[in-house]
CSV table of C-alpha atoms in Angstrom, one decimal:
chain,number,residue,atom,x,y,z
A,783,UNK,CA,130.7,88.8,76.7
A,784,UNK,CA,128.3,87.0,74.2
A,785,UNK,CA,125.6,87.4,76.1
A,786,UNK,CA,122.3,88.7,74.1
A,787,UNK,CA,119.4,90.6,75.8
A,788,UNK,CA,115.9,91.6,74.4
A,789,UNK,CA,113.1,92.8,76.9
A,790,UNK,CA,109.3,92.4,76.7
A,791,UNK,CA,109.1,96.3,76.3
A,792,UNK,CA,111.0,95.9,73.5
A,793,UNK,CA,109.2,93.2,71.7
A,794,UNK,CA,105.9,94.2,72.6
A,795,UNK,CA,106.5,97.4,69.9
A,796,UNK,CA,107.8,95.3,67.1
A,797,UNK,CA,105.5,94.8,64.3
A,798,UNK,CA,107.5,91.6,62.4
A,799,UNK,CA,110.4,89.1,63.0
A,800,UNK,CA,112.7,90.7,60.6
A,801,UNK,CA,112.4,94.0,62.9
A,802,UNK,CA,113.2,91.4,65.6
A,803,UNK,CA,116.2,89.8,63.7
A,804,UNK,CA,117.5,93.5,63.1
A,805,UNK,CA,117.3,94.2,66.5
A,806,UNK,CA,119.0,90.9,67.9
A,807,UNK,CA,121.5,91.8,64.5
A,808,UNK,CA,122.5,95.1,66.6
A,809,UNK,CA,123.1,93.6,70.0
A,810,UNK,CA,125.7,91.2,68.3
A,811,UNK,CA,126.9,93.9,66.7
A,812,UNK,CA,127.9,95.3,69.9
A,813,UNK,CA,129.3,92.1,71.0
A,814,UNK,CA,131.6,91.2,67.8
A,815,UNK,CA,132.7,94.6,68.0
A,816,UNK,CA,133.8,94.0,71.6
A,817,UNK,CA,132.0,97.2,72.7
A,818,UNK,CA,130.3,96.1,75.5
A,819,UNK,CA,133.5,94.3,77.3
A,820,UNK,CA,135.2,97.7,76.8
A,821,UNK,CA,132.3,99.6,78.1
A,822,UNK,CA,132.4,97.3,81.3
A,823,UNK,CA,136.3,97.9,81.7
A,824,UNK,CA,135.3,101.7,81.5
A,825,UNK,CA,132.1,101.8,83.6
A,826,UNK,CA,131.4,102.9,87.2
A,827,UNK,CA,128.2,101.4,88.5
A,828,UNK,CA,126.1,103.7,87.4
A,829,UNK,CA,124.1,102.5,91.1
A,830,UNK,CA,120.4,100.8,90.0
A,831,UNK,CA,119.7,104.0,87.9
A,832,UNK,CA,118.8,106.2,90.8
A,833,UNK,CA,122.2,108.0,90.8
A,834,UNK,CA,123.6,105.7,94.0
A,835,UNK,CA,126.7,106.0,92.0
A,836,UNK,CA,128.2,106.9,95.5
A,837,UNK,CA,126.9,104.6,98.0
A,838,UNK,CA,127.6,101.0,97.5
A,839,UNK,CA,131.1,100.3,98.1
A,840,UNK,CA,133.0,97.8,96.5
A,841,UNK,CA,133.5,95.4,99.7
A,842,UNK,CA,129.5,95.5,99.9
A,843,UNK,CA,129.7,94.2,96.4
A,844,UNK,CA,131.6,91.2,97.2
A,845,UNK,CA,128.4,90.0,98.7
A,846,UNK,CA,125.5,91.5,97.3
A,847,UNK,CA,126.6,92.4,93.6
A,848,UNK,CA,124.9,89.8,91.4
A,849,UNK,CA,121.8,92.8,91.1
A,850,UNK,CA,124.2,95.2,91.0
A,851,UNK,CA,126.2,94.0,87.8
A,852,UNK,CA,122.7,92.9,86.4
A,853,UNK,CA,121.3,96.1,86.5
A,854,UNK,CA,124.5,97.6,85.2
A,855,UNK,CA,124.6,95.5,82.2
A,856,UNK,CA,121.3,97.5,81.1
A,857,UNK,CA,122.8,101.1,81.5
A,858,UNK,CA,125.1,100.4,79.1
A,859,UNK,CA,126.0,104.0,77.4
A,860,UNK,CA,127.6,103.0,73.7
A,861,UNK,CA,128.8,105.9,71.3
A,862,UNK,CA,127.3,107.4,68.1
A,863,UNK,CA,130.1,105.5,66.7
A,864,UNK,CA,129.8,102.5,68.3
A,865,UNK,CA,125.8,102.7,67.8
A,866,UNK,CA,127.1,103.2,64.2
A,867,UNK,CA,129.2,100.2,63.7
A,868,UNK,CA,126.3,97.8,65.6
A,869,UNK,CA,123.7,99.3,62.9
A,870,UNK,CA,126.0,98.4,59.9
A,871,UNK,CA,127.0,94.4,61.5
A,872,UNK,CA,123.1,94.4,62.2
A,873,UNK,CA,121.7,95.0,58.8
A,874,UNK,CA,124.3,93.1,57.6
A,875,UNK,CA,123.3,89.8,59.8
A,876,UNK,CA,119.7,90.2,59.5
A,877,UNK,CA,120.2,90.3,55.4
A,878,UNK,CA,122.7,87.4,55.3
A,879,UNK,CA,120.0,85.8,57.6
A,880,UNK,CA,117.3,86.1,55.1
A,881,UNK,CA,115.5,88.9,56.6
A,882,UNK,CA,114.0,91.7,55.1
A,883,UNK,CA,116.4,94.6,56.8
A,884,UNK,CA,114.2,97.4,55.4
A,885,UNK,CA,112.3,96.6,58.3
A,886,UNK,CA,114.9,98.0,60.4
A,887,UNK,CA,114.2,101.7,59.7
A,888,UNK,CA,110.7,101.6,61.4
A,889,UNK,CA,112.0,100.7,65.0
A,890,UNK,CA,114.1,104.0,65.2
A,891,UNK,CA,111.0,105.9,64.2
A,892,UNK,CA,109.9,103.9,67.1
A,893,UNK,CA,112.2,104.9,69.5
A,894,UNK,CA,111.9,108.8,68.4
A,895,UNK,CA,108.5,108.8,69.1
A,896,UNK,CA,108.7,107.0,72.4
A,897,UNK,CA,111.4,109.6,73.7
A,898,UNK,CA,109.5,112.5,72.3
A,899,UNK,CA,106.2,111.1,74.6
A,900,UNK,CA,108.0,110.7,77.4
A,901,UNK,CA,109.8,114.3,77.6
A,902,UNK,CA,113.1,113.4,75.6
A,903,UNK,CA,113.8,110.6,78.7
A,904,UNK,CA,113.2,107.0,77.3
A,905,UNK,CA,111.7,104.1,79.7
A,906,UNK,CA,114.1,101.9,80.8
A,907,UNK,CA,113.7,99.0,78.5
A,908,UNK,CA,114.9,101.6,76.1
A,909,UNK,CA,117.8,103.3,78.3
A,910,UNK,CA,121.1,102.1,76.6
A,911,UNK,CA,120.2,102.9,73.2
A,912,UNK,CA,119.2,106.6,72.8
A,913,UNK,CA,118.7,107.6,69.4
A,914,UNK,CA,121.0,110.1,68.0
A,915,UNK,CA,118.1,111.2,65.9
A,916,UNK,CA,119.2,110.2,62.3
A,917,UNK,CA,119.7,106.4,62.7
A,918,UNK,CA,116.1,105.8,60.8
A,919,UNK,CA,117.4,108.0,57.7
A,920,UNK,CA,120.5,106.1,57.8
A,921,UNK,CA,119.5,102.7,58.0
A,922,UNK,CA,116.9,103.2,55.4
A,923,UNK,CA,119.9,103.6,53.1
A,924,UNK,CA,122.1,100.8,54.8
A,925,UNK,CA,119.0,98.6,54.3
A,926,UNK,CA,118.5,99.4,50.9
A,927,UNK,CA,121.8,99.1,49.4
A,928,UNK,CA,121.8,95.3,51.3
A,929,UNK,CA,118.5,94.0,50.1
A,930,UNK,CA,119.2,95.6,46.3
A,931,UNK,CA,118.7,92.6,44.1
A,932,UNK,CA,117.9,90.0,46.5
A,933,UNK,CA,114.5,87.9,46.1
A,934,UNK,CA,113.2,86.0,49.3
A,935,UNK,CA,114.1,88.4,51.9
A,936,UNK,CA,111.5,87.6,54.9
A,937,UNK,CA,109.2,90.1,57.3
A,938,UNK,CA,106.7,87.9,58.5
A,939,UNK,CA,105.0,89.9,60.2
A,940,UNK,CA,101.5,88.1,60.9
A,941,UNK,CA,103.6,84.8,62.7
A,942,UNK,CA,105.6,87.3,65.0
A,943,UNK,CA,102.0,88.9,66.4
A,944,UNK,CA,100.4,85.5,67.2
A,945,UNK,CA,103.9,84.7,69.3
A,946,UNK,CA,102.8,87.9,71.2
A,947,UNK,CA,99.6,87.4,72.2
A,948,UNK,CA,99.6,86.6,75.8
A,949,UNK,CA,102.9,88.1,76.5
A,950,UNK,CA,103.3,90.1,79.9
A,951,UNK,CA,103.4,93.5,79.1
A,952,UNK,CA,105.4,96.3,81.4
A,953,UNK,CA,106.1,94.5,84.9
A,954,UNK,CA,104.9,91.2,86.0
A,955,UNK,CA,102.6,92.3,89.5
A,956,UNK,CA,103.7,88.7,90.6
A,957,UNK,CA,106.8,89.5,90.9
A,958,UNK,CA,106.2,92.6,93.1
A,959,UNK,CA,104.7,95.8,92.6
A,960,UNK,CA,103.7,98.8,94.1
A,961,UNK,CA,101.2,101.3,95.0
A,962,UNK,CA,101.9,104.4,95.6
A,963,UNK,CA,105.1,103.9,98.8
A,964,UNK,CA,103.3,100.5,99.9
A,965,UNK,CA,105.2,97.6,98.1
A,966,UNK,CA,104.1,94.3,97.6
A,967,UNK,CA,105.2,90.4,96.6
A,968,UNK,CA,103.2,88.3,95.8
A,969,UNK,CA,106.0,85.8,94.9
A,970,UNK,CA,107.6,85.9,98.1
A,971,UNK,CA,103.9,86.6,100.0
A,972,UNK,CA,104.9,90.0,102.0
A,973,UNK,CA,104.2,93.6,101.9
A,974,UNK,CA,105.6,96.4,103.0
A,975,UNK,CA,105.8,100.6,103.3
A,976,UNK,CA,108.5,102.1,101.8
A,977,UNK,CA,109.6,105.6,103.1
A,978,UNK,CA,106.7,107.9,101.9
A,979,UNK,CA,107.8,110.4,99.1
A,980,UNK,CA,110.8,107.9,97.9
A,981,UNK,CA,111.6,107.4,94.8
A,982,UNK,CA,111.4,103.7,94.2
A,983,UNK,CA,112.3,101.0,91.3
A,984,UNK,CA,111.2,97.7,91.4
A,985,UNK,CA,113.5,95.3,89.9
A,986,UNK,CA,113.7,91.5,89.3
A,987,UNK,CA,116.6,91.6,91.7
A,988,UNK,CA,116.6,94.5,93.5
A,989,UNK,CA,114.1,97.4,94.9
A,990,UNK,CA,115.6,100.5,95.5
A,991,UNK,CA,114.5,104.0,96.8
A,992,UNK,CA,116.0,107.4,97.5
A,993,UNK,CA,114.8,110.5,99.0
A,994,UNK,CA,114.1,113.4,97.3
A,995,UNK,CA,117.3,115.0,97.7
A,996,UNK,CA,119.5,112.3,97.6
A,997,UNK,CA,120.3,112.2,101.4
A,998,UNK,CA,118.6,108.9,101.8
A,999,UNK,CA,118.7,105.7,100.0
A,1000,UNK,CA,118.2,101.8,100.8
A,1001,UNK,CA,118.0,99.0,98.4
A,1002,UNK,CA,116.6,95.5,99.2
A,1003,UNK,CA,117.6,92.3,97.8
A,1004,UNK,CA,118.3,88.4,98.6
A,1005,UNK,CA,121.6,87.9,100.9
A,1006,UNK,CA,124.1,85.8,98.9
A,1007,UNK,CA,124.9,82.4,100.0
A,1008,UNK,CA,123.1,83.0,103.1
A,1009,UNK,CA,122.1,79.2,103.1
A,1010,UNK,CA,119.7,78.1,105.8
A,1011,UNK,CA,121.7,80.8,108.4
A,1012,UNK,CA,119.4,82.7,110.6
A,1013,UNK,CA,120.1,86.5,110.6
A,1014,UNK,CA,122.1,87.2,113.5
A,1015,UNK,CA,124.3,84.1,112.6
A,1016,UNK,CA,125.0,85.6,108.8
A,1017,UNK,CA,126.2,88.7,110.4
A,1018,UNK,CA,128.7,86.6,111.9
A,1019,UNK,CA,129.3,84.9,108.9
A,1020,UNK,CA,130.2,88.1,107.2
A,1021,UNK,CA,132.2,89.5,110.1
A,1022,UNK,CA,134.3,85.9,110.5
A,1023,UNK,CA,135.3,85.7,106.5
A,1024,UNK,CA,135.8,89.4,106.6
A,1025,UNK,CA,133.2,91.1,104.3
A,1026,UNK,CA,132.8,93.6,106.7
A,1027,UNK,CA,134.7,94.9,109.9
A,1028,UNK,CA,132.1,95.5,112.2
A,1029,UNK,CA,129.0,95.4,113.4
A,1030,UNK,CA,126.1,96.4,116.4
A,1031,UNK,CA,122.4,95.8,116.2
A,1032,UNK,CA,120.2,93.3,117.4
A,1033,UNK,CA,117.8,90.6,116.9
A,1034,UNK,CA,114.6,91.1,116.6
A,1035,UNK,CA,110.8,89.8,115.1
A,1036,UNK,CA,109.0,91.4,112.6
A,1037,UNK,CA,105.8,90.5,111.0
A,1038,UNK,CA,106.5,87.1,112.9
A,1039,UNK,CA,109.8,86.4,110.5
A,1040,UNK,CA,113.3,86.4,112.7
A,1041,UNK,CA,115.1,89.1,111.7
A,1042,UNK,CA,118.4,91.2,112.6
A,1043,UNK,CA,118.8,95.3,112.3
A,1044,UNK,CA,121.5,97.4,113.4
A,1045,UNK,CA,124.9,98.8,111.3
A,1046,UNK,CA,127.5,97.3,109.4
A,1047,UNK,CA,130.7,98.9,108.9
A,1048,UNK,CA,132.2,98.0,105.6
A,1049,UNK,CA,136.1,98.5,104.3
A,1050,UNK,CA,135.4,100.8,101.2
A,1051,UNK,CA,139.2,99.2,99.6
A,1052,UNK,CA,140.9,102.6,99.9
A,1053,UNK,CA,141.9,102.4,104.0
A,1054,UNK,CA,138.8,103.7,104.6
A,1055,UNK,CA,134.7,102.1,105.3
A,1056,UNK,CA,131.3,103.1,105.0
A,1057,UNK,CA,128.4,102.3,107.1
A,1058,UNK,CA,125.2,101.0,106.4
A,1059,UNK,CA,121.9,100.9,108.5
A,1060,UNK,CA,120.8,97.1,107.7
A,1061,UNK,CA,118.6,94.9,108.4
A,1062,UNK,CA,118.2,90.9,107.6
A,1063,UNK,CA,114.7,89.1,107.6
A,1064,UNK,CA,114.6,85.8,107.5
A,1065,UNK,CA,111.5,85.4,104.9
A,1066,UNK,CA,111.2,82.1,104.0
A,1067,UNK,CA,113.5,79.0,104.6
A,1068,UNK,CA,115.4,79.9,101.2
A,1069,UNK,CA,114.8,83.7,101.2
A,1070,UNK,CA,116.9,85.8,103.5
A,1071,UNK,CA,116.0,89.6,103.1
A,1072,UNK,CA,118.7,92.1,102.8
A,1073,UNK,CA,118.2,95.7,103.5
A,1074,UNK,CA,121.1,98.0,102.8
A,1075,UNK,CA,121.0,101.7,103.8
A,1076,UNK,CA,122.9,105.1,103.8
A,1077,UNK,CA,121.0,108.0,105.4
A,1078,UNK,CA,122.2,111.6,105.7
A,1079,UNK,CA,120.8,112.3,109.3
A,1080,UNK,CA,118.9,110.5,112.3
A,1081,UNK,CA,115.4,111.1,111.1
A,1082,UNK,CA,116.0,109.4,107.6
A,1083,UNK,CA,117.7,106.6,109.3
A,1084,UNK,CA,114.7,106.2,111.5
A,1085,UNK,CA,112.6,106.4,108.5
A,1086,UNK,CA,114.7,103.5,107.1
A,1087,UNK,CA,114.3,101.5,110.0
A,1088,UNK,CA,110.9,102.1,110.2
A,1089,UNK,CA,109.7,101.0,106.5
A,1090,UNK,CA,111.8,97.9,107.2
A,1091,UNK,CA,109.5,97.3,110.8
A,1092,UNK,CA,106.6,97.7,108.4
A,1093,UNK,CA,107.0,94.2,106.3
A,1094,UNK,CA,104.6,91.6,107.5
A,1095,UNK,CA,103.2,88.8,105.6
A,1096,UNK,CA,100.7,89.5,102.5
A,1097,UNK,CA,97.1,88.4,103.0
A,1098,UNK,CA,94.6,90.6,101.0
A,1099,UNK,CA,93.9,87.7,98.6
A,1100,UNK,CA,93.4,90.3,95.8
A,1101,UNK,CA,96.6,91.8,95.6
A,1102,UNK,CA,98.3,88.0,96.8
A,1103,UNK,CA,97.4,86.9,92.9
A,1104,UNK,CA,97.1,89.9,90.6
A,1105,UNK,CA,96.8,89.1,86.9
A,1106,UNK,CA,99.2,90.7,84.8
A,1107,UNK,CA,98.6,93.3,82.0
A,1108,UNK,CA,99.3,90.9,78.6
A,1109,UNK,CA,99.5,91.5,74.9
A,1110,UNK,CA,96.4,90.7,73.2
A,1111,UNK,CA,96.3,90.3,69.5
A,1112,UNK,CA,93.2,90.7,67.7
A,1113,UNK,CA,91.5,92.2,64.0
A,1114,UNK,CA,89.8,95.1,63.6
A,1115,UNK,CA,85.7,94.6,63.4
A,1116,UNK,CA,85.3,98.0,62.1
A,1117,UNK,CA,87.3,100.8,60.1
A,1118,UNK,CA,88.0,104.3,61.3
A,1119,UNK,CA,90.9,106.0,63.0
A,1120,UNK,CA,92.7,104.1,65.1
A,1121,UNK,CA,91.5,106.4,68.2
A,1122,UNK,CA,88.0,105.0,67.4
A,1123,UNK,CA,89.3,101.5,66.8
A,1124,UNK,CA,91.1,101.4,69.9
A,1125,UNK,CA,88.7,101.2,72.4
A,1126,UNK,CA,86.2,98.4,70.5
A,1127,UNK,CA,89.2,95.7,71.4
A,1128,UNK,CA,87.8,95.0,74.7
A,1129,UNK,CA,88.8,96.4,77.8
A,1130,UNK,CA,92.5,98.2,77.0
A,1131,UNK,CA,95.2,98.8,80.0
A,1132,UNK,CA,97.5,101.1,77.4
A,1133,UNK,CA,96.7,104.9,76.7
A,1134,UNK,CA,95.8,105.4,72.8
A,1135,UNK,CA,98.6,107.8,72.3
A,1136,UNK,CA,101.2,104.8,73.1
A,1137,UNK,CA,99.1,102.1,71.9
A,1138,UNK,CA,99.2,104.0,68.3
A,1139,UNK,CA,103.0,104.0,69.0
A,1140,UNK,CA,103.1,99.9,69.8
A,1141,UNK,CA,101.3,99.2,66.9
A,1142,UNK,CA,103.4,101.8,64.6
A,1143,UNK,CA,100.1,104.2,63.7
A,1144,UNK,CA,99.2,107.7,64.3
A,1145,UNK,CA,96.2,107.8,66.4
A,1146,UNK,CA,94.2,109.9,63.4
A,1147,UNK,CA,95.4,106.9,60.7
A,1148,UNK,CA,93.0,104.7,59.3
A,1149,UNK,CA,92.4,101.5,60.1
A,1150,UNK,CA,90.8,99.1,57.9
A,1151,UNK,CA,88.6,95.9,58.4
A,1152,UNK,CA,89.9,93.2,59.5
A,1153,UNK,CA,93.8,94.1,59.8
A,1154,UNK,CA,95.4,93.1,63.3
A,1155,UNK,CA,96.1,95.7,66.1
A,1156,UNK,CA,97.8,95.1,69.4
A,1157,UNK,CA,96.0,95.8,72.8
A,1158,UNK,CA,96.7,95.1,76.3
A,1159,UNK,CA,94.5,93.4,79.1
A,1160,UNK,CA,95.0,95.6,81.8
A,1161,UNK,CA,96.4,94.2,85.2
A,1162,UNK,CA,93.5,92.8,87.5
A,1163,UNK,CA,93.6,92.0,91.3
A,1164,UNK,CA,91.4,89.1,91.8
């Protein structure tokens, strides 16, 4: 598809708009070359990036695969050589766009330095593009031969940090959060406890979690098309246009909503079906909770059920309107090393190690008066 994708993460750690162009230059690399409609052809669901590979089956997808296929889109794995081919189209598009592409090179020293701090495993704004470890040293030489003998060629670097400041940086707490196993919405206006010990990933579409050893998992997300149907009656629904082939639970109330929780038995397309512990909520009077569940034994099952009998409406008005972290953009008032520097911004939500990465320093380099660093407000429950 034609589709282009940037995330905040991403632009928070650029330092101009011709690094911007180059990156937006890759991504249509990929897309011109057709790489990422042959990567979709070739892709299992790699399952919300908690290795789920296994549990959703395809009949369950039918009707709650719009996060799915989202969330798939951003584990994308392309090849050296297709990570090749996107580098040469993209400093070939940001030059004939009249951007500098020697500012290309710096983001891959970027992305090295982000993978080395974080143990060799890059965050996931960063997950489909692993560097291969010589893409800075090769397009420094791709960007060199393209902007040989060209005048005008465009960083502008000073506009693209104002355009930052205020940005959201890392997630939005509005639109859910969590501490520790207890989630929380402020969006939607409920909370809940997720199985303790679970690993969990909060998503604009989805939250997932899986126990430790992958015995246990349970996403939650919006039904589709579940309209203004109460719970029990969309378990019908499903059964009646043949999304699944069975069902037995009950209705029931929790945290005052109307909700259904039992097991669904759904046709896994080979002759065969899985079930799934579920439970529907109705949240709001266009929100229908889903909550989809494979568990190993009784006990985790029970532990599923449980975390779903937890969710009850949010009312601790401090963490019902958080303020998000956000980019702040301002000049030095002093010189020294950045470490030094760092902290006289204000009140800072972002380690020095990475901050010195965001803003493309070392945390010994110098900083002189008056040049402009990037800082982030730290998130604040009111």
């Amino acid at each position: 598809g034609g589709y282009i994708y940037i995330t905040r993460g991403i632009l928070s750690h650029l330092e101009s708009e011709a690094q911007l162009a180059g990156v937006m230059g890759h991504e249509i690399g990929h897309v011109t070359a057709r790489h990422s409609a042959r990567q979709i052809t070739q892709q299992e669901l790699a399952g919300l990036g908690l290795g789920l590979a296994s549990v959703f089956s395809e009949s369950f997808r039918q009707y709650s695969g719009a996060a799915q296929q989202a969330l798939g889109l951003l584990m994308l794995k392309y090849s050296r050589d297709d990570e090749n081919m996107a580098d040469e189209l993209g400093v070939r598009y940001t030059t004939a766009a009249g951007w500098d592409p020697r500012e290309i090179p710096n983001t891959y020293l970027t992305l090295q330095r982000i993978s080395a701090r974080a143990g060799q495993r890059l965050p996931v704004f960063l997950s489909t593009h692993p560097d291969p470890g010589d893409r800075q040293q090769r397009t420094t030489a791709l960007s060199n031969a393209a902007a040989a003998g060209k005048t005008g060629l465009a960083v502008r670097g000073r506009v693209y940090l104002e355009h930052l400041r205020g940005v959201v940086f890392a997630e939005d707490p509005r639109q859910g959060y969590f501490e520790s196993d207890r989630y929380y919405h402020p969006g939607m206006g409920f909370e809940m406890a997720f199985p303790a010990g679970w690993a969990t990933q909060n998503g604009r579409s989805a939250v997932v979690a899986q126990e430790s050893t992958k015995q246990g998992a349970m996403q939650m997300t919006l039904a589709a098309n579940a309209r203004t149907l109460g719970p029990a009656e969309y378990v019908a629904a499903l059964q009646r246009e043949g999304r699944i082939s069975g069902a037995e639970g009950r209705s029931e109330s929790i945290g005052g909503y109307s909700a259904w929780v039992g097991r669904m038995t759904v046709p896994d397309g080979q002759g065969g079906s899985k079930v799934f512990v579920t439970a529907f909520i109705r949240q709001g009077p266009d929100r229908l909770l889903q909550f989809l569940a494979q568990t190993a034994t009784p006990e985790l099952e029970s532990r599923v059920v449980g975390s779903v009998r937890s969710l009850r409406p949010l009312q601790d008005p401090r963490r019902a309107a958080p303020t998000p972290a956000r980019l702040r953009v301002a000049q030095a008032a002093s010189a020294g090393a950045f470490s030094v520097v760092y902290p006289t911004l204000g009140p800072v939500g972002l380690e020095v190690g990475d901050a010195a990465i965001m803003n493309g320093m070392e945390v010994q380099e110098s900083v002189s008066v008056g040049q402009w660093l990037k800082s982030v407000e730290p998130v604040r429950l009111r």
